[in-house]
PDB file of C-alpha atoms in Angstrom:
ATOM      1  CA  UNK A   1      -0.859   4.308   5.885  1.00  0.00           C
ATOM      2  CA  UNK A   2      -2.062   2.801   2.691  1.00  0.00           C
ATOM      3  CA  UNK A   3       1.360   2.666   0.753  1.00  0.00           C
ATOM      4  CA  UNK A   4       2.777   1.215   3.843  1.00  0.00           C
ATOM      5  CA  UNK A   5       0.181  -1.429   3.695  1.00  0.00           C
ATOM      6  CA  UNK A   6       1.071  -2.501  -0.476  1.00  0.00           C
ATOM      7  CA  UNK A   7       3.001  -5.473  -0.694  1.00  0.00           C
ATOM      8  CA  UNK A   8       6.670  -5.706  -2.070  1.00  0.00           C
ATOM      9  CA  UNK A   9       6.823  -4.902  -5.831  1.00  0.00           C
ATOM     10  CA  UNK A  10       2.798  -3.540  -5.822  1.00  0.00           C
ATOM     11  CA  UNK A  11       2.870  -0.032  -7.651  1.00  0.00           C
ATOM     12  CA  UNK A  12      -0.900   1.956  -7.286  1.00  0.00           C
ATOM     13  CA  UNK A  13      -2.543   3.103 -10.585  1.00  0.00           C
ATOM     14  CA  UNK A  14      -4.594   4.814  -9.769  1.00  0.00           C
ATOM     15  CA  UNK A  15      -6.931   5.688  -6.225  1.00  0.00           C
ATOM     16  CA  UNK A  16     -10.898   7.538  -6.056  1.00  0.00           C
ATOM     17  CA  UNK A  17     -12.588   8.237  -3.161  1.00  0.00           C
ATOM     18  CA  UNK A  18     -15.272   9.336  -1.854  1.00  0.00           C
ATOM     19  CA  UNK A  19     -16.933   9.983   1.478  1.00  0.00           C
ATOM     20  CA  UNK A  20     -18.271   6.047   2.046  1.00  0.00           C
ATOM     21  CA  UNK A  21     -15.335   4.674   0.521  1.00  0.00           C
ATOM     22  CA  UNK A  22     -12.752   4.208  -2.570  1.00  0.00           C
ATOM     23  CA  UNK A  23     -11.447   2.061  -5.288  1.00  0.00           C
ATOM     24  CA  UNK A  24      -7.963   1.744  -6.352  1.00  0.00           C
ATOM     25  CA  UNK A  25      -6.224   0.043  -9.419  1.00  0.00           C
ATOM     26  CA  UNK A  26      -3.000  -1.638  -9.169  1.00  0.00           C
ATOM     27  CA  UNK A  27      -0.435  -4.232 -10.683  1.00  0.00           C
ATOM     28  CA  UNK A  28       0.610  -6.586  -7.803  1.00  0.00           C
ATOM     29  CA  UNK A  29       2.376  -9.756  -8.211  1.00  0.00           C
ATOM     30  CA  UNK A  30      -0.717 -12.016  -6.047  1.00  0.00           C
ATOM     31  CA  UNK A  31      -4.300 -10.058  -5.831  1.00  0.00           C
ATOM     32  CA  UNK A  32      -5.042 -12.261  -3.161  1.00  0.00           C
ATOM     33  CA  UNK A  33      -2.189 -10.965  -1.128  1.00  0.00           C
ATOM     34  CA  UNK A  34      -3.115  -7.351  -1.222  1.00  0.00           C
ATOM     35  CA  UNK A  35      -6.477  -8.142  -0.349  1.00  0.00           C
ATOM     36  CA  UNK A  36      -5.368  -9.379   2.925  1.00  0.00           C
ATOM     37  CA  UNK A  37      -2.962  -6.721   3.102  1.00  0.00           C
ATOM     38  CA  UNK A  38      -5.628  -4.116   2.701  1.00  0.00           C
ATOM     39  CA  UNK A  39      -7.968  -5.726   5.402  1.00  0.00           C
ATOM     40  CA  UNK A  40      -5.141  -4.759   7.739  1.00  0.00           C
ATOM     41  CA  UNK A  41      -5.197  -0.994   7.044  1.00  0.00           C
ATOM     42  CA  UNK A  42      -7.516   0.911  10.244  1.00  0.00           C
ATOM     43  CA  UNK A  43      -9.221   3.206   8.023  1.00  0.00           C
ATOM     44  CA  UNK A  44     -10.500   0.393   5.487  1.00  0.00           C
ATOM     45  CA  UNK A  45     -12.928  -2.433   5.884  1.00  0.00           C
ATOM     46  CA  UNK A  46     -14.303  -4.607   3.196  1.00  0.00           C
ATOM     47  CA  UNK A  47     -11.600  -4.607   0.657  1.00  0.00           C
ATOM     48  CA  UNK A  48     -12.951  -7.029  -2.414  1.00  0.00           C
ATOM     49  CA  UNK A  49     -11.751  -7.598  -5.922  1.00  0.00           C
ATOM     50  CA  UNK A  50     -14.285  -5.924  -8.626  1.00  0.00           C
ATOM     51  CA  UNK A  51     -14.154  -7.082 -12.346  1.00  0.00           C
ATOM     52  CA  UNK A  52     -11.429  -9.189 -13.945  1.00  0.00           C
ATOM     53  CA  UNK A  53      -7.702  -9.794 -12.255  1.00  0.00           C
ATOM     54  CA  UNK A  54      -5.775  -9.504 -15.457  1.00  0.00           C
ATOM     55  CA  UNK A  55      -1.820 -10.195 -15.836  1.00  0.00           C
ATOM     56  CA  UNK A  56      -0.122  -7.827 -18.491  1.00  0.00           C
ATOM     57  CA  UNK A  57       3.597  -8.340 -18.667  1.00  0.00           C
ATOM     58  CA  UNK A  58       5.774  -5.892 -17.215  1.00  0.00           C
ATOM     59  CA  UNK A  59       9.019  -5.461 -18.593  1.00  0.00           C
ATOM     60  CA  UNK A  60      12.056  -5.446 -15.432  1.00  0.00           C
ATOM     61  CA  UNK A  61      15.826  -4.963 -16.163  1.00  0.00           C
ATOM     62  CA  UNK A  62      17.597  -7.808 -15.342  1.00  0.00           C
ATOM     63  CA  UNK A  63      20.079  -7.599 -12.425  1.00  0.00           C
ATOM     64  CA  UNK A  64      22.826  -6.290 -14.863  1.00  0.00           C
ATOM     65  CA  UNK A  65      20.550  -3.679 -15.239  1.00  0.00           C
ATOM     66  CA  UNK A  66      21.203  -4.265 -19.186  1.00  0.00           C
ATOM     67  CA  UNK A  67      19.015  -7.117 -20.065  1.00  0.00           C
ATOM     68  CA  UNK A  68      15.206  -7.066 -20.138  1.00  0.00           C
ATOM     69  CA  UNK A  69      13.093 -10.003 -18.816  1.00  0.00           C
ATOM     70  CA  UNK A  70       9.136 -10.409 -18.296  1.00  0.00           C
ATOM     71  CA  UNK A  71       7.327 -10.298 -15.244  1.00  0.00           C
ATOM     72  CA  UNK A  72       3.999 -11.509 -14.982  1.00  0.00           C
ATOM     73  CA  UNK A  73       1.900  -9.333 -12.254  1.00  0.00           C
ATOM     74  CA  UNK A  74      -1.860  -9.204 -11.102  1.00  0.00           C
ATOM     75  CA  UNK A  75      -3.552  -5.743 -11.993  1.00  0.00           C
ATOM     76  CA  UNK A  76      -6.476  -5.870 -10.077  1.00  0.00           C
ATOM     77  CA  UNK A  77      -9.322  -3.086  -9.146  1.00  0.00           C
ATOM     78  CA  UNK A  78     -10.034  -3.625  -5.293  1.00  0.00           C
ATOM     79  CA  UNK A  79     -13.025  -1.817  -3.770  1.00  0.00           C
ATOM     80  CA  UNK A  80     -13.348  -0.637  -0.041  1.00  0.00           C
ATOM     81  CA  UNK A  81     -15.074   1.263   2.541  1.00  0.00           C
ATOM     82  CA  UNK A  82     -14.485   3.608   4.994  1.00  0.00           C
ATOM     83  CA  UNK A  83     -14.051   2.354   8.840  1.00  0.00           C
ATOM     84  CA  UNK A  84     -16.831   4.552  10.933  1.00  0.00           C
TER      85      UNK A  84
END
């Protein structure tokens, strides 16, 4: 359910859990989007952004699949809770 739930182009990091809830890291091209994204999954409530939204540059191949261009992404550690 939660991969369904990641935007287009949002690869997860990395994911802990525990019995009240979780955290998970990811690069995401809008933070914002996969908040609202994650308020949408059943088993989740209270998704928020913790500490700093950064934006590394992530190198994509271009559509020749030659060529390497920059892409500017989001990664963002999101904290949640477990639905009762």
């Amino acid at each position: 359910t939660l991969s369904h739930a990641l935007p287009s182009q949002t690869a997860l990091l990395a994911l802990r859990t525990d019995s009240v809830g979780g955290s998970l890291v990811t690069v995401t091209p809008k933070a914002e989007d996969l908040v609202h994204a994650l308020e949408k999954v059943p088993m989740m409530t209270s998704p928020e952004i913790v500490g700093p939204v950064t934006r590394p540059v992530v190198p994509v191949s271009g559509a020749s699949g030659s060529a390497l261009s920059e892409n500017v992404m989001d990664q963002v550690t999101i904290r949640f809770r477990w639905t009762r």
